[in-house]
PDB file of C-alpha atoms in Angstrom:
ATOM      1  CA  MET A   1      98.146 -53.597 144.142  1.00  0.00           C
ATOM      2  CA  ASN A   2     100.172 -50.889 144.181  1.00  0.00           C
ATOM      3  CA  ASN A   3      97.225 -49.080 146.617  1.00  0.00           C
ATOM      4  CA  GLN A   4      96.831 -51.719 148.814  1.00  0.00           C
ATOM      5  CA  TRP A   5     100.442 -51.616 149.963  1.00  0.00           C
ATOM      6  CA  LYS A   6     100.239 -47.950 150.655  1.00  0.00           C
ATOM      7  CA  THR A   7      96.969 -48.581 152.488  1.00  0.00           C
ATOM      8  CA  LEU A   8      98.955 -51.305 154.257  1.00  0.00           C
ATOM      9  CA  LEU A   9     101.864 -49.042 154.939  1.00  0.00           C
ATOM     10  CA  ALA A  10      99.855 -46.209 156.251  1.00  0.00           C
ATOM     11  CA  LEU A  11      97.640 -48.760 158.377  1.00  0.00           C
ATOM     12  CA  VAL A  12     101.439 -49.935 160.002  1.00  0.00           C
ATOM     13  CA  MET A  13     102.449 -46.509 160.448  1.00  0.00           C
ATOM     14  CA  LEU A  14      99.326 -45.461 162.333  1.00  0.00           C
ATOM     15  CA  PHE A  15      99.047 -48.395 164.738  1.00  0.00           C
ATOM     16  CA  SER A  16     102.923 -47.945 165.183  1.00  0.00           C
ATOM     17  CA  ALA A  17     102.470 -44.212 166.429  1.00  0.00           C
ATOM     18  CA  VAL A  18      99.606 -45.232 168.486  1.00  0.00           C
ATOM     19  CA  SER A  19     101.398 -47.948 170.321  1.00  0.00           C
ATOM     20  CA  VAL A  20     103.915 -45.294 171.035  1.00  0.00           C
ATOM     21  CA  THR A  21     101.938 -42.547 172.255  1.00  0.00           C
ATOM     22  CA  ALA A  22     100.379 -45.275 174.373  1.00  0.00           C
ATOM     23  CA  TYR A  23     103.654 -46.296 175.837  1.00  0.00           C
ATOM     24  CA  ALA A  24     104.717 -42.847 176.735  1.00  0.00           C
ATOM     25  CA  ASP A  25     101.682 -42.006 178.236  1.00  0.00           C
ATOM     26  CA  SER A  26     102.041 -45.281 180.653  1.00  0.00           C
ATOM     27  CA  ALA A  27     105.545 -44.537 181.254  1.00  0.00           C
ATOM     28  CA  THR A  28     104.755 -40.787 183.001  1.00  0.00           C
ATOM     29  CA  VAL A  29     102.367 -42.165 185.181  1.00  0.00           C
ATOM     30  CA  GLN A  30     103.676 -42.132 188.918  1.00  0.00           C
ATOM     31  CA  LYS A  31     102.737 -44.955 191.113  1.00  0.00           C
ATOM     32  CA  LYS A  32     101.358 -44.110 194.180  1.00  0.00           C
ATOM     33  CA  PRO A  33     102.902 -44.857 197.712  1.00  0.00           C
ATOM     34  CA  SER A  34     102.642 -48.005 198.796  1.00  0.00           C
ATOM     35  CA  LYS A  35     101.872 -47.151 202.348  1.00  0.00           C
ATOM     36  CA  ALA A  36     100.328 -44.323 203.980  1.00  0.00           C
ATOM     37  CA  ALA A  37     102.550 -41.485 205.228  1.00  0.00           C
ATOM     38  CA  PRO A  38     101.964 -40.638 208.811  1.00  0.00           C
ATOM     39  CA  ALA A  39     100.099 -37.733 210.165  1.00  0.00           C
ATOM     40  CA  PRO A  40     101.828 -34.482 211.223  1.00  0.00           C
ATOM     41  CA  LYS A  41     103.209 -34.818 214.832  1.00  0.00           C
ATOM     42  CA  PHE A  42     102.688 -31.595 216.773  1.00  0.00           C
ATOM     43  CA  TYR A  43     104.952 -30.857 219.907  1.00  0.00           C
ATOM     44  CA  GLY A  44     105.460 -28.463 222.759  1.00  0.00           C
ATOM     45  CA  SER A  45     103.581 -27.677 226.065  1.00  0.00           C
ATOM     46  CA  PRO A  46     100.114 -29.581 226.580  1.00  0.00           C
ATOM     47  CA  THR A  47      99.253 -26.462 228.651  1.00  0.00           C
ATOM     48  CA  SER A  48      99.982 -24.259 225.953  1.00  0.00           C
ATOM     49  CA  SER A  49      97.087 -23.259 223.081  1.00  0.00           C
ATOM     50  CA  ILE A  50      99.415 -23.387 220.397  1.00  0.00           C
ATOM     51  CA  SER A  51     102.481 -26.291 219.399  1.00  0.00           C
ATOM     52  CA  SER A  52     105.587 -24.865 219.807  1.00  0.00           C
ATOM     53  CA  GLY A  53     106.433 -26.778 216.244  1.00  0.00           C
ATOM     54  CA  VAL A  54     104.826 -29.577 213.804  1.00  0.00           C
ATOM     55  CA  ILE A  55     106.991 -32.326 211.762  1.00  0.00           C
ATOM     56  CA  VAL A  56     105.306 -32.583 208.487  1.00  0.00           C
ATOM     57  CA  PRO A  57     106.230 -36.282 206.936  1.00  0.00           C
ATOM     58  CA  GLU A  58     108.040 -36.160 203.991  1.00  0.00           C
ATOM     59  CA  GLY A  59     106.125 -36.576 200.760  1.00  0.00           C
ATOM     60  CA  SER A  60     103.045 -34.383 202.242  1.00  0.00           C
ATOM     61  CA  SER A  61     101.209 -32.158 200.066  1.00  0.00           C
ATOM     62  CA  TYR A  62     100.543 -28.584 201.493  1.00  0.00           C
ATOM     63  CA  LEU A  63      98.003 -26.000 200.692  1.00  0.00           C
ATOM     64  CA  TYR A  64      98.752 -22.226 201.685  1.00  0.00           C
ATOM     65  CA  THR A  65      96.277 -19.692 201.945  1.00  0.00           C
ATOM     66  CA  SER A  66      97.121 -16.079 200.969  1.00  0.00           C
ATOM     67  CA  GLY A  67      96.459 -13.437 203.603  1.00  0.00           C
ATOM     68  CA  THR A  68      92.778 -13.821 204.566  1.00  0.00           C
ATOM     69  CA  VAL A  69      90.828 -10.497 205.665  1.00  0.00           C
ATOM     70  CA  PRO A  70      87.969  -9.866 207.492  1.00  0.00           C
ATOM     71  CA  PRO A  71      84.178 -10.170 205.676  1.00  0.00           C
ATOM     72  CA  MET A  72      82.414  -6.745 205.286  1.00  0.00           C
ATOM     73  CA  LEU A  73      79.479  -6.895 207.927  1.00  0.00           C
ATOM     74  CA  ASN A  74      77.423  -3.589 206.830  1.00  0.00           C
ATOM     75  CA  LYS A  75      79.280  -1.677 203.865  1.00  0.00           C
ATOM     76  CA  ASP A  76      77.149   1.250 205.495  1.00  0.00           C
ATOM     77  CA  GLY A  77      78.123   1.316 208.814  1.00  0.00           C
ATOM     78  CA  LYS A  78      79.715   4.636 210.357  1.00  0.00           C
ATOM     79  CA  SER A  79      82.447   2.772 212.408  1.00  0.00           C
ATOM     80  CA  VAL A  80      85.163   0.428 211.819  1.00  0.00           C
ATOM     81  CA  TYR A  81      83.066  -1.932 214.545  1.00  0.00           C
ATOM     82  CA  GLU A  82      79.658  -1.454 212.463  1.00  0.00           C
ATOM     83  CA  ARG A  83      81.774  -2.312 208.864  1.00  0.00           C
ATOM     84  CA  TYR A  84      83.781  -5.047 210.052  1.00  0.00           C
ATOM     85  CA  GLY A  85      83.554  -5.812 213.770  1.00  0.00           C
ATOM     86  CA  ASP A  86      86.393  -5.664 216.509  1.00  0.00           C
ATOM     87  CA  THR A  87      89.258  -7.828 216.567  1.00  0.00           C
ATOM     88  CA  LYS A  88      87.448 -11.175 217.970  1.00  0.00           C
ATOM     89  CA  THR A  89      84.695 -10.509 215.252  1.00  0.00           C
ATOM     90  CA  GLN A  90      87.041 -10.023 212.439  1.00  0.00           C
ATOM     91  CA  GLY A  91      89.175 -13.121 213.177  1.00  0.00           C
ATOM     92  CA  ILE A  92      85.965 -15.212 213.645  1.00  0.00           C
ATOM     93  CA  GLY A  93      85.086 -14.183 210.039  1.00  0.00           C
ATOM     94  CA  ILE A  94      88.496 -14.739 208.738  1.00  0.00           C
ATOM     95  CA  LEU A  95      88.328 -18.140 210.380  1.00  0.00           C
ATOM     96  CA  LYS A  96      85.369 -19.234 208.807  1.00  0.00           C
ATOM     97  CA  GLU A  97      86.544 -18.061 205.263  1.00  0.00           C
ATOM     98  CA  ILE A  98      89.596 -20.220 205.953  1.00  0.00           C
ATOM     99  CA  GLU A  99      87.407 -23.208 207.037  1.00  0.00           C
ATOM    100  CA  LYS A 100      85.437 -22.580 203.447  1.00  0.00           C
ATOM    101  CA  GLN A 101      88.428 -22.321 201.562  1.00  0.00           C
ATOM    102  CA  LEU A 102      90.012 -25.848 203.171  1.00  0.00           C
ATOM    103  CA  LYS A 103      86.614 -27.366 202.528  1.00  0.00           C
ATOM    104  CA  GLU A 104      86.582 -26.788 198.701  1.00  0.00           C
ATOM    105  CA  GLN A 105      90.101 -28.440 198.952  1.00  0.00           C
ATOM    106  CA  GLY A 106      88.570 -31.647 200.642  1.00  0.00           C
ATOM    107  CA  LEU A 107      90.287 -30.271 203.990  1.00  0.00           C
ATOM    108  CA  THR A 108      89.162 -28.932 207.700  1.00  0.00           C
ATOM    109  CA  MET A 109      90.704 -27.065 210.279  1.00  0.00           C
ATOM    110  CA  LYS A 110      92.073 -30.238 211.877  1.00  0.00           C
ATOM    111  CA  ASP A 111      94.486 -30.138 208.994  1.00  0.00           C
ATOM    112  CA  VAL A 112      95.934 -26.842 209.764  1.00  0.00           C
ATOM    113  CA  VAL A 113      99.361 -27.071 211.139  1.00  0.00           C
ATOM    114  CA  TYR A 114     100.366 -23.129 210.866  1.00  0.00           C
ATOM    115  CA  LEU A 115      99.196 -19.761 211.094  1.00  0.00           C
ATOM    116  CA  ARG A 116     100.508 -16.576 210.675  1.00  0.00           C
ATOM    117  CA  VAL A 117      98.369 -13.426 212.117  1.00  0.00           C
ATOM    118  CA  TYR A 118      98.884  -9.934 211.595  1.00  0.00           C
ATOM    119  CA  LEU A 119      97.241  -7.570 213.993  1.00  0.00           C
ATOM    120  CA  THR A 120      97.214  -3.681 214.010  1.00  0.00           C
ATOM    121  CA  PRO A 121      96.395  -1.252 216.404  1.00  0.00           C
ATOM    122  CA  ASP A 122      92.608  -0.627 217.578  1.00  0.00           C
ATOM    123  CA  ALA A 123      91.650   2.831 217.727  1.00  0.00           C
ATOM    124  CA  ALA A 124      89.057   2.232 219.946  1.00  0.00           C
ATOM    125  CA  LYS A 125      91.281   0.525 222.583  1.00  0.00           C
ATOM    126  CA  ASN A 126      93.512   3.711 222.938  1.00  0.00           C
ATOM    127  CA  GLY A 127      95.717   2.281 219.811  1.00  0.00           C
ATOM    128  CA  SER A 128      96.405  -0.778 221.387  1.00  0.00           C
ATOM    129  CA  VAL A 129      96.848  -4.315 219.492  1.00  0.00           C
ATOM    130  CA  ASP A 130      93.826  -6.510 220.887  1.00  0.00           C
ATOM    131  CA  TYR A 131      95.628  -9.680 221.368  1.00  0.00           C
ATOM    132  CA  THR A 132      92.734 -11.116 223.715  1.00  0.00           C
ATOM    133  CA  GLY A 133      90.180 -10.745 221.053  1.00  0.00           C
ATOM    134  CA  TRP A 134      92.418 -12.386 218.483  1.00  0.00           C
ATOM    135  CA  PHE A 135      93.067 -15.367 220.924  1.00  0.00           C
ATOM    136  CA  ASP A 136      89.100 -15.491 221.960  1.00  0.00           C
ATOM    137  CA  ALA A 137      88.407 -16.191 218.173  1.00  0.00           C
ATOM    138  CA  TYR A 138      91.493 -18.704 217.811  1.00  0.00           C
ATOM    139  CA  GLY A 139      89.766 -20.706 221.083  1.00  0.00           C
ATOM    140  CA  GLN A 140      86.471 -21.295 218.813  1.00  0.00           C
ATOM    141  CA  PHE A 141      88.491 -23.045 216.176  1.00  0.00           C
ATOM    142  CA  PHE A 142      91.542 -24.784 217.618  1.00  0.00           C
ATOM    143  CA  ASN A 143      92.392 -26.490 220.988  1.00  0.00           C
ATOM    144  CA  THR A 144      88.792 -27.499 221.498  1.00  0.00           C
ATOM    145  CA  LYS A 145      86.762 -30.973 221.987  1.00  0.00           C
ATOM    146  CA  GLU A 146      85.657 -30.594 218.507  1.00  0.00           C
ATOM    147  CA  ASN A 147      89.251 -29.795 216.940  1.00  0.00           C
ATOM    148  CA  PRO A 148      92.109 -30.473 219.496  1.00  0.00           C
ATOM    149  CA  VAL A 149      94.619 -29.480 217.125  1.00  0.00           C
ATOM    150  CA  LYS A 150      96.916 -26.915 218.263  1.00  0.00           C
ATOM    151  CA  PRO A 151      98.625 -25.389 214.957  1.00  0.00           C
ATOM    152  CA  ALA A 152     102.080 -23.939 215.347  1.00  0.00           C
ATOM    153  CA  ARG A 153     101.542 -19.910 215.128  1.00  0.00           C
ATOM    154  CA  SER A 154     103.133 -16.705 214.959  1.00  0.00           C
ATOM    155  CA  THR A 155     101.100 -13.330 216.110  1.00  0.00           C
ATOM    156  CA  VAL A 156     102.838 -10.079 214.908  1.00  0.00           C
ATOM    157  CA  GLY A 157     101.639  -6.593 215.588  1.00  0.00           C
ATOM    158  CA  VAL A 158     101.779  -4.279 212.413  1.00  0.00           C
ATOM    159  CA  ALA A 159     101.364  -0.853 211.735  1.00  0.00           C
ATOM    160  CA  SER A 160      98.526  -1.270 209.077  1.00  0.00           C
ATOM    161  CA  LEU A 161      96.832  -3.690 206.430  1.00  0.00           C
ATOM    162  CA  VAL A 162      95.933  -2.415 203.123  1.00  0.00           C
ATOM    163  CA  ASN A 163      92.463  -1.503 204.452  1.00  0.00           C
ATOM    164  CA  SER A 164      92.461   0.711 207.383  1.00  0.00           C
ATOM    165  CA  ASP A 165      89.401  -0.865 208.743  1.00  0.00           C
ATOM    166  CA  TRP A 166      90.911  -4.580 209.069  1.00  0.00           C
ATOM    167  CA  LEU A 167      92.464  -5.261 212.558  1.00  0.00           C
ATOM    168  CA  ILE A 168      93.251  -8.496 211.567  1.00  0.00           C
ATOM    169  CA  GLU A 169      94.663 -10.827 208.604  1.00  0.00           C
ATOM    170  CA  ILE A 170      95.660 -14.354 209.026  1.00  0.00           C
ATOM    171  CA  GLU A 171      97.439 -16.904 206.554  1.00  0.00           C
ATOM    172  CA  ALA A 172      97.187 -20.817 207.181  1.00  0.00           C
ATOM    173  CA  VAL A 173      99.056 -23.438 206.421  1.00  0.00           C
ATOM    174  CA  ALA A 174      97.299 -26.986 205.915  1.00  0.00           C
ATOM    175  CA  VAL A 175      98.866 -30.611 205.113  1.00  0.00           C
ATOM    176  CA  PHE A 176      96.576 -32.799 203.131  1.00  0.00           C
ATOM    177  CA  PRO A 177      96.184 -36.036 205.244  1.00  0.00           C
ATOM    178  CA  SER A 178      97.250 -39.425 204.105  1.00  0.00           C
ATOM    179  CA  LYS A 179      95.242 -41.751 202.710  1.00  0.00           C
ATOM    180  CA  LYS A 180      94.476 -44.861 204.629  1.00  0.00           C
ATOM    181  CA  LYS A 181      93.839 -47.727 202.492  1.00  0.00           C
TER     182      LYS A 181
END
């Protein structure tokens, strides 16, 4: 009889512990918002290729990319252009890489709300920064028929990047779209 009481007491304690754990787990689950958050709102001049700013709704989740650099085209290339390409080519390569990073997270270039771009002087252009090359690369991904989004953007000329062959580095910020019911 004594063993039966011990077994019964052990079972009661086990079930109590399981019940408390199940309650604690259910108490920490967050409820999803009852209605979808609105999409970010871009504003500024309709004739500009970029937005003056973006209003992101409260409760939105962001993805920030680190500075993304150009992919190598030919490691045995004799010049910067052979190894990495000019500013436009490097910009296109970087934007394709950012597009890939976004896709891995369920996002697209349409979800990008901000870009920060660093450009360095191009020795082949008499040490000038090739803003036009960057603007041409940007124009293939944004403010197009396929992607009418015009993110807010900063473009900064800098003295150098980590690798002297890199003419451009880009950071992107994207906002996860609201979930429609």
